[in-house]
Short mmCIF file of C-alpha atoms and ligand atoms in Angstrom, two decimals:
data_model
loop_
_atom_site.label_atom_id
_atom_site.label_comp_id
_atom_site.label_asym_id
_atom_site.label_seq_id
_atom_site.Cartn_x
_atom_site.Cartn_y
_atom_site.Cartn_z
CA MET A 1 7.55 -24.50 -1.69
CA ALA A 2 3.54 -24.89 -2.07
CA GLU A 3 1.89 -24.06 -5.02
CA LEU A 4 -0.95 -21.67 -3.76
CA GLU A 5 -4.18 -22.71 -2.75
CA ASN A 6 -5.73 -19.12 -3.68
CA ASP A 7 -4.45 -17.14 -6.88
CA LEU A 8 -7.90 -14.75 -7.22
CA PHE A 9 -6.01 -11.84 -5.63
CA LEU A 10 -3.12 -11.97 -8.32
CA ARG A 11 -5.25 -13.43 -11.48
CA ALA A 12 -7.57 -10.50 -11.27
CA LEU A 13 -4.42 -8.34 -11.32
CA MET A 14 -3.92 -9.70 -14.56
CA ARG A 15 -7.04 -9.48 -15.73
CA GLU A 16 -7.42 -12.90 -15.67
CA PRO A 17 -11.26 -14.23 -15.77
CA VAL A 18 -11.57 -15.22 -11.78
CA SER A 19 -15.09 -16.69 -10.36
CA ARG A 20 -15.70 -13.82 -8.47
CA THR A 21 -14.14 -11.03 -6.88
CA PRO A 22 -11.36 -10.90 -5.19
CA MET A 23 -10.64 -8.42 -1.76
CA TRP A 24 -7.97 -7.89 0.66
CA ILE A 25 -8.22 -4.45 2.92
CA MET A 26 -5.58 -1.27 2.63
CA ARG A 27 -4.42 -0.92 6.98
CA GLN A 28 -6.09 -4.84 7.19
CA ALA A 29 -3.93 -5.76 10.09
CA GLY A 30 -4.17 -2.78 12.70
CA ARG A 31 -5.47 -0.46 15.34
CA TYR A 32 -9.21 -1.44 15.12
CA LEU A 33 -8.47 -5.82 15.84
CA PRO A 34 -8.31 -5.61 19.96
CA GLU A 35 -5.94 -8.86 18.64
CA TYR A 36 -3.22 -6.77 17.32
CA ARG A 37 -3.19 -3.99 20.58
CA ALA A 38 -3.00 -6.42 22.45
CA THR A 39 0.22 -7.78 20.14
CA ARG A 40 0.90 -3.77 20.13
CA ALA A 41 1.49 -3.87 23.91
CA GLU A 42 3.39 -7.08 24.11
CA ALA A 43 5.89 -5.61 21.47
CA GLY A 44 6.24 -2.01 23.47
CA ASP A 45 6.36 -0.04 20.95
CA PHE A 46 5.38 0.28 16.51
CA MET A 47 8.76 -0.09 15.38
CA SER A 48 9.84 -2.76 17.68
CA LEU A 49 6.58 -4.94 16.35
CA CYS A 50 7.93 -3.60 12.82
CA ARG A 51 11.40 -5.08 13.83
CA ASN A 52 10.07 -8.15 15.60
CA PRO A 53 9.39 -11.27 12.82
CA GLU A 54 7.30 -13.64 14.83
CA LEU A 55 5.05 -10.86 16.18
CA ALA A 56 4.62 -8.97 12.58
CA CYS A 57 4.07 -12.04 11.25
CA GLU A 58 1.47 -12.32 14.05
CA VAL A 59 -0.23 -9.55 13.19
CA THR A 60 0.11 -10.10 9.79
CA MET A 61 -2.16 -13.21 10.67
CA GLN A 62 -4.43 -12.36 12.55
CA PRO A 63 -7.12 -10.14 9.84
CA LEU A 64 -7.02 -13.78 7.58
CA ARG A 65 -8.13 -15.99 11.18
CA ARG A 66 -10.90 -13.65 11.15
CA TYR A 67 -12.05 -13.01 7.69
CA ALA A 68 -11.91 -14.55 4.40
CA LEU A 69 -9.51 -12.47 2.62
CA ASP A 70 -7.88 -13.40 -0.50
CA ALA A 71 -4.24 -11.19 0.49
CA ALA A 72 -2.29 -11.21 3.41
CA ILE A 73 -0.35 -7.71 3.70
CA LEU A 74 3.51 -7.27 4.96
CA PHE A 75 2.70 -5.79 8.65
CA SER A 76 5.89 -2.47 8.03
CA ASP A 77 5.69 0.43 7.25
CA ILE A 78 6.15 3.37 4.77
CA LEU A 79 8.84 4.86 6.66
CA THR A 80 11.36 2.05 7.56
CA VAL A 81 12.84 3.10 4.72
CA PRO A 82 13.79 6.47 5.67
CA ASP A 83 14.41 5.00 8.61
CA ALA A 84 17.30 3.39 6.51
CA MET A 85 18.67 6.25 4.83
CA GLY A 86 19.62 7.45 9.03
CA LEU A 87 16.97 10.04 9.27
CA GLY A 88 15.56 8.50 12.86
CA LEU A 89 12.00 7.36 12.63
CA TYR A 90 10.24 7.52 16.02
CA PHE A 91 6.07 8.14 16.77
CA VAL A 92 4.72 10.19 20.04
CA THR A 93 1.93 8.79 20.89
CA GLY A 94 -1.16 11.21 19.64
CA GLU A 95 0.91 12.51 17.41
CA GLY A 96 2.32 10.13 14.73
CA PRO A 97 5.51 9.36 13.39
CA LYS A 98 8.74 12.35 13.33
CA PHE A 99 12.13 12.26 12.18
CA GLU A 100 15.16 13.80 14.18
CA ARG A 101 16.85 14.31 11.91
CA PRO A 102 14.92 16.14 8.94
CA VAL A 103 16.32 16.31 5.36
CA ARG A 104 15.34 20.43 4.84
CA THR A 105 18.32 22.14 3.31
CA ALA A 106 20.48 21.41 0.33
CA ASP A 107 23.31 20.37 1.47
CA ALA A 108 21.79 17.11 3.68
CA ILE A 109 19.62 16.20 0.03
CA ARG A 110 23.13 15.77 -1.08
CA SER A 111 24.93 14.14 1.71
CA LEU A 112 22.46 11.28 1.46
CA GLU A 113 23.26 7.87 0.00
CA VAL A 114 21.49 4.54 -0.60
CA PRO A 115 21.87 2.66 2.44
CA ASP A 116 22.65 -0.75 2.69
CA VAL A 117 18.87 -1.99 2.45
CA GLU A 118 20.09 -6.33 3.92
CA LYS A 119 21.55 -4.42 7.22
CA GLU A 120 19.20 -2.24 7.60
CA LEU A 121 16.34 -3.36 6.74
CA GLY A 122 17.39 -7.31 6.76
CA TYR A 123 14.61 -7.59 9.53
CA VAL A 124 11.98 -6.82 6.33
CA PHE A 125 12.69 -8.89 4.82
CA GLU A 126 13.28 -11.65 7.75
CA ALA A 127 9.82 -11.11 8.16
CA VAL A 128 7.85 -12.44 5.38
CA ARG A 129 9.75 -14.99 5.12
CA THR A 130 8.12 -15.78 8.31
CA ILE A 131 4.80 -14.80 7.13
CA ARG A 132 5.53 -16.84 3.68
CA ARG A 133 6.50 -19.83 5.67
CA GLU A 134 3.14 -19.05 8.13
CA LEU A 135 0.71 -18.69 4.80
CA ASP A 136 2.34 -21.92 4.04
CA GLY A 137 0.97 -21.24 -0.04
CA LYS A 138 -2.99 -20.25 1.10
CA VAL A 139 -2.99 -17.23 -0.27
CA PRO A 140 -0.43 -14.82 -1.89
CA LEU A 141 1.45 -11.92 0.12
CA ILE A 142 1.89 -8.41 -0.81
CA GLY A 143 4.74 -6.66 -0.10
CA PHE A 144 4.95 -2.23 -0.27
CA ALA A 145 6.52 0.11 -0.09
CA GLY A 146 5.36 4.35 0.26
CA SER A 147 5.99 6.72 -3.31
CA PRO A 148 9.32 8.49 -3.38
CA PHE A 149 7.35 11.82 -3.28
CA THR A 150 5.20 10.20 0.27
CA CYS A 151 7.87 9.43 1.63
CA GLY A 152 9.76 12.11 1.11
CA THR A 153 6.74 14.72 2.41
CA TYR A 154 7.99 13.31 5.93
CA MET A 155 11.74 13.07 5.48
CA VAL A 156 10.93 16.85 4.27
CA GLU A 157 8.58 18.00 7.03
CA GLY A 158 10.20 16.28 9.40
CA GLY A 159 6.01 14.35 10.32
CA SER A 160 2.51 13.84 9.06
CA SER A 161 1.70 16.96 7.51
CA ARG A 162 -1.56 18.16 5.52
CA GLU A 163 -0.27 21.46 3.68
CA PHE A 164 3.23 20.23 3.52
CA PRO A 165 5.20 23.74 2.62
CA THR A 166 8.57 22.93 3.25
CA ILE A 167 8.56 20.14 0.71
CA LYS A 168 6.15 22.07 -2.39
CA GLY A 169 9.08 25.25 -1.68
CA LEU A 170 11.40 22.93 -3.14
CA ALA A 171 9.46 21.89 -5.54
CA LYS A 172 9.01 25.81 -6.63
CA GLU A 173 12.04 27.10 -5.54
CA ALA A 174 15.54 24.61 -5.91
CA PRO A 175 13.14 22.00 -8.10
CA GLU A 176 16.67 19.77 -9.22
CA VAL A 177 17.21 19.63 -5.47
CA LEU A 178 13.46 18.10 -5.40
CA ASP A 179 14.29 15.78 -8.40
CA GLN A 180 18.11 14.92 -6.59
CA LEU A 181 15.88 13.13 -3.35
CA MET A 182 13.29 11.26 -4.76
CA ASP A 183 16.21 9.73 -6.96
CA THR A 184 17.71 8.67 -4.02
CA VAL A 185 14.42 7.72 -2.35
CA ALA A 186 13.49 5.68 -5.56
CA GLU A 187 16.85 3.93 -5.80
CA THR A 188 16.32 2.65 -1.84
CA THR A 189 12.75 2.02 -2.70
CA THR A 190 14.13 -0.43 -5.70
CA GLU A 191 16.42 -3.10 -3.68
CA TYR A 192 14.09 -2.54 -1.03
CA LEU A 193 11.04 -3.77 -3.25
CA ASN A 194 13.20 -6.22 -4.92
CA ALA A 195 14.71 -7.91 -1.56
CA GLN A 196 11.18 -8.75 -0.75
CA ILE A 197 10.35 -9.52 -3.97
CA ASP A 198 13.74 -11.95 -3.46
CA ALA A 199 12.24 -12.99 -0.19
CA GLY A 200 8.89 -13.63 -1.07
CA ALA A 201 6.23 -11.19 -2.01
CA GLN A 202 3.89 -11.86 -4.81
CA ALA A 203 2.51 -8.72 -5.57
CA VAL A 204 3.80 -5.10 -4.66
CA GLN A 205 2.16 -2.28 -4.00
CA ILE A 206 2.99 1.08 -3.48
CA PHE A 207 1.38 3.55 -1.70
CA ASP A 208 1.88 7.37 -3.21
CA THR A 209 -1.30 8.92 0.38
CA TRP A 210 0.72 12.10 -1.16
CA GLY A 211 2.30 12.73 -4.41
CA ALA A 212 -1.46 14.71 -5.68
CA ALA A 213 -1.61 17.16 -3.25
CA LEU A 214 0.91 18.47 -6.24
CA GLU A 215 0.19 20.03 -9.30
CA PRO A 216 -0.25 18.33 -12.11
CA ASP A 217 2.71 19.02 -13.93
CA ASP A 218 4.75 18.51 -10.48
CA PHE A 219 3.06 15.45 -9.60
CA ARG A 220 3.91 14.50 -13.18
CA ARG A 221 7.83 16.13 -13.01
CA PHE A 222 8.23 14.61 -9.06
CA SER A 223 5.29 11.69 -7.91
CA LEU A 224 4.66 9.61 -11.09
CA ALA A 225 8.43 10.17 -12.58
CA SER A 226 9.74 9.07 -9.66
CA MET A 227 7.24 5.54 -9.08
CA GLN A 228 8.28 4.68 -12.53
CA LYS A 229 11.86 5.09 -12.37
CA ILE A 230 10.89 1.94 -9.56
CA VAL A 231 8.22 0.57 -11.73
CA ASP A 232 11.11 -0.11 -14.49
CA LYS A 233 13.59 -1.46 -12.49
CA LEU A 234 11.41 -4.46 -10.21
CA THR A 235 12.20 -8.17 -10.57
CA ARG A 236 8.66 -8.47 -12.25
CA GLU A 237 8.70 -12.85 -12.53
CA LYS A 238 9.79 -15.01 -9.74
CA ASP A 239 9.18 -18.60 -9.60
CA GLY A 240 8.06 -18.55 -12.68
CA ARG A 241 4.79 -16.45 -12.05
CA ARG A 242 4.43 -12.63 -12.50
CA VAL A 243 4.75 -10.70 -9.34
CA PRO A 244 1.96 -8.24 -9.62
CA VAL A 245 2.83 -4.22 -9.06
CA ILE A 246 0.22 -2.05 -7.64
CA LEU A 247 0.46 1.47 -7.96
CA PHE A 248 -1.97 3.69 -5.90
CA THR A 249 -2.13 7.61 -5.67
CA LYS A 250 -5.10 8.84 -3.32
CA GLY A 251 -7.09 10.87 -5.29
CA ALA A 252 -5.04 10.47 -8.78
CA GLY A 253 -8.97 11.13 -10.75
CA PRO A 254 -7.51 11.93 -13.95
CA LEU A 255 -4.11 10.99 -13.43
CA LEU A 256 -5.15 7.77 -13.03
CA ALA A 257 -4.14 8.20 -17.20
CA ASP A 258 -0.98 8.83 -16.80
CA LEU A 259 0.08 6.15 -13.60
CA ALA A 260 -1.98 4.01 -16.46
CA GLU A 261 1.00 4.75 -19.08
CA THR A 262 4.16 3.44 -16.45
CA GLY A 263 3.73 -0.26 -17.46
CA CYS A 264 2.50 -1.37 -13.47
CA ASP A 265 -0.09 -3.99 -13.19
CA ALA A 266 -2.84 -2.66 -11.37
CA LEU A 267 -4.26 1.20 -10.08
CA GLY A 268 -5.74 1.76 -6.16
CA VAL A 269 -8.72 4.09 -7.19
CA ASP A 270 -9.37 5.90 -3.48
CA TRP A 271 -13.29 6.46 -3.29
CA THR A 272 -13.30 9.84 -4.96
CA THR A 273 -13.08 8.47 -8.53
CA ASP A 274 -16.56 6.19 -9.97
CA LEU A 275 -14.55 3.43 -10.87
CA ALA A 276 -17.15 3.02 -14.31
CA ASP A 277 -15.37 6.55 -15.11
CA ALA A 278 -11.78 4.67 -13.66
CA ARG A 279 -12.19 2.56 -16.20
CA LYS A 280 -12.61 4.65 -18.82
CA TYR A 281 -8.96 7.02 -17.66
CA VAL A 282 -7.10 3.58 -18.01
CA GLY A 283 -9.28 1.39 -21.36
CA ASP A 284 -7.92 -2.22 -20.82
CA LYS A 285 -4.53 -1.70 -20.00
CA VAL A 286 -4.92 -2.43 -15.98
CA ALA A 287 -6.33 -3.98 -13.15
CA LEU A 288 -8.24 -1.97 -10.70
CA GLN A 289 -8.76 -2.00 -6.61
CA GLY A 290 -10.72 -0.35 -4.49
CA ASN A 291 -12.39 1.12 -3.64
CA LEU A 292 -15.33 1.79 -0.83
CA ASP A 293 -15.31 5.28 1.17
CA PRO A 294 -13.82 3.57 4.66
CA ALA A 295 -16.59 5.52 6.22
CA THR A 296 -19.00 3.35 5.01
CA LEU A 297 -18.00 0.36 7.73
CA ARG A 298 -19.24 2.72 10.67
CA GLU A 299 -22.32 2.50 8.67
CA SER A 300 -25.28 -0.67 9.56
CA PRO A 301 -25.42 -4.12 7.50
CA GLU A 302 -27.43 -2.71 5.55
CA ALA A 303 -25.50 -0.51 4.71
CA ILE A 304 -22.11 -1.63 3.93
CA ARG A 305 -23.80 -4.23 1.06
CA GLU A 306 -25.56 -1.73 -0.94
CA GLY A 307 -22.13 0.20 -0.38
CA VAL A 308 -20.12 -2.83 -2.11
CA ALA A 309 -23.64 -3.39 -4.30
CA ARG A 310 -22.44 0.12 -5.78
CA THR A 311 -18.58 0.02 -5.69
CA LEU A 312 -19.42 -4.06 -7.95
CA ALA A 313 -21.31 -2.20 -9.99
CA SER A 314 -19.79 0.73 -10.95
CA TYR A 315 -16.66 -1.41 -11.95
CA GLY A 316 -18.84 -3.44 -14.16
CA LYS A 317 -18.46 -7.22 -15.95
CA GLY A 318 -15.95 -8.59 -16.50
CA PRO A 319 -12.31 -9.40 -15.10
CA GLY A 320 -9.73 -6.58 -13.05
CA HIS A 321 -11.17 -5.88 -11.06
CA VAL A 322 -10.11 -6.43 -7.08
CA PHE A 323 -12.13 -5.42 -3.81
CA ASN A 324 -10.56 -2.39 -1.55
CA LEU A 325 -11.88 0.23 0.20
CA GLY A 326 -10.27 3.19 -1.22
CA HIS A 327 -8.16 3.88 1.79
CA GLY A 328 -7.04 2.34 5.39
CA ILE A 329 -9.38 0.98 7.64
CA THR A 330 -9.73 3.12 10.43
CA PRO A 331 -9.25 2.41 13.71
CA ASP A 332 -12.53 2.75 15.27
CA ILE A 333 -14.67 0.21 12.70
CA ASP A 334 -16.36 -2.55 14.48
CA PRO A 335 -14.51 -5.74 13.17
CA ASP A 336 -17.97 -7.45 13.40
CA ASN A 337 -18.54 -4.66 10.30
CA VAL A 338 -15.76 -6.20 8.33
CA SER A 339 -17.33 -9.65 8.42
CA VAL A 340 -20.82 -7.81 6.60
CA LEU A 341 -18.16 -6.70 4.26
CA VAL A 342 -16.35 -9.45 3.10
CA ASP A 343 -19.50 -11.62 3.56
CA ALA A 344 -21.21 -9.08 0.34
CA VAL A 345 -18.54 -8.99 -1.78
CA HIS A 346 -17.97 -13.07 -1.62
CA GLU A 347 -22.72 -12.74 -1.56
CA LEU A 348 -22.80 -10.16 -4.70
CA SER A 349 -19.51 -10.70 -7.08
CA PRO A 350 -20.40 -13.62 -8.80
CA GLN A 351 -22.60 -12.19 -11.30
CA TYR A 352 -20.20 -9.69 -12.54
CA HIS A 353 -18.09 -12.47 -13.26
CA SER A 354 -18.26 -15.28 -16.63
CA LYS A 355 -16.67 -18.27 -14.89
O1 1CP B 1 -0.90 2.56 16.56
C1 1CP B 1 -0.61 2.14 15.62
O2 1CP B 1 -0.38 0.90 15.96
C2 1CP B 1 0.94 2.45 14.75
C3 1CP B 1 -0.33 2.50 13.21
C4 1CP B 1 0.92 1.77 12.05
C5 1CP B 1 -0.23 0.50 11.90
C6 1CP B 1 -0.73 0.38 12.49
C7 1CP B 1 1.63 2.64 11.85
C8 1CP B 1 1.68 4.27 12.03
N1 1CP B 1 1.58 2.00 10.91
C9 1CP B 1 0.52 0.54 10.62
C10 1CP B 1 1.04 -0.01 9.23
C11 1CP B 1 1.24 -0.10 7.45
N2 1CP B 1 1.41 1.66 7.46
C12 1CP B 1 0.92 -0.32 7.42
C13 1CP B 1 0.96 -2.67 7.08
C14 1CP B 1 -0.26 -3.02 8.13
C15 1CP B 1 -1.16 -3.61 6.70
O3 1CP B 1 -1.64 -2.66 5.47
O4 1CP B 1 -2.47 -3.99 7.07
C16 1CP B 1 0.77 -0.21 5.86
C17 1CP B 1 0.63 -0.77 4.47
C18 1CP B 1 1.37 0.99 6.15
C19 1CP B 1 1.46 2.52 5.31
C20 1CP B 1 1.41 3.97 5.33
N3 1CP B 1 2.25 4.07 6.61
C21 1CP B 1 1.51 4.72 4.38
C22 1CP B 1 0.56 5.17 3.49
C23 1CP B 1 -0.60 3.63 3.43
C24 1CP B 1 -1.55 5.33 3.59
O5 1CP B 1 -2.36 4.49 4.93
O6 1CP B 1 -2.15 5.85 3.23
C25 1CP B 1 1.73 6.20 5.43
C26 1CP B 1 1.74 7.37 4.68
C27 1CP B 1 2.03 5.80 6.59
C28 1CP B 1 2.61 6.36 8.00
C29 1CP B 1 2.37 6.19 9.56
N4 1CP B 1 3.23 4.98 9.70
C30 1CP B 1 1.28 5.31 11.00
C31 1CP B 1 1.15 6.27 11.10
C32 1CP B 1 -0.20 6.28 11.58
C33 1CP B 1 1.15 6.88 10.03
C34 1CP B 1 0.12 7.51 8.95
C35 1CP B 1 0.09 8.98 9.38
C36 1CP B 1 -0.26 10.09 8.92
O7 1CP B 1 -1.48 10.29 8.67
O8 1CP B 1 0.69 10.88 8.25
#
């Protein structure tokens, strides 16, 4: 396998000096790109796209052809894991993900088993190998999974939710049952991420989109503890290089301090916390990734540049920053505005680095 031509992203995650701030964009492959919509139409539907390694590779590469990004992210979805556990994932247009067989009762949770990930998710590992070949050492490839709690919300509620009534009910009325669900999903996710790393993922991110919807103590017991179990068992070195782990709990705020204790290498930060405050919460334990409000991309080129300038200034000088949005890019964004964003990070960030 070729040496990496651009390892700024991996170096920033390790808090090593870099010449400028590296960047990627959460959901960089997706519906805001017309070429993505064309490939998805060719595949027929979203899951067929995920299950086809050639097409998953194609959509992974699409944003890199347009923009000077410093990392690629595997094209897949966090809900492939519950799907592999037998819940039957399907998508209803306009309504988002749904499960045919949600797990709502103690009995259903007790009978869940850790699946054979090679057998059920082999298509993901094949996509990772295909993307690595196609990238040919240009930039690193990020693998990912959902946090057990975030996957759990979809597994228990049966689809997207705003209030999380069923899983919050379990947290209060049957916490041991929810512990058990978290354990089974954490074990599956550990095997899943280690198999992605085996196949060639050079960093991994755990998306904890909904963990911070819990009260802080419940966040610690269910979401943080289950991510901790994963971090403890991940492969951390491959081919002589560290495989960094990024945890992204949306809306974590002061809980970033707890997340920094897990032994991860970096934390994702959303736009509701200033990076300057986030740095105070975590000290020099971990790198930080973020955190421009994705809504900024709907504004003028000047406003986008100002947003980038503010984000870079908020982190301030020194290593350990990976530029990103504070959450995924939305389907309504004009792809030209993303060029403005990328150019601004390239232009404005070198002054924050002494190397
Ligand atoms: O219609 C389509 O084409 C499907 C839209 C879509 C896409 C492009 C879905 C369905 N998933 C994805 C890809 C995806 N999802 C990626 C890889 C692409 C990349 O980053 O470039 C990743 C990392 C995810 C992660 C994901 N899926 C999360 C966590 C991150 C986040 O944004 O909060 C979550 C919560 C999901 C569930 C999911 N899958 C799809 C949708 C629309 C949703 C969200 C539903 C909801 O809001 O509840």
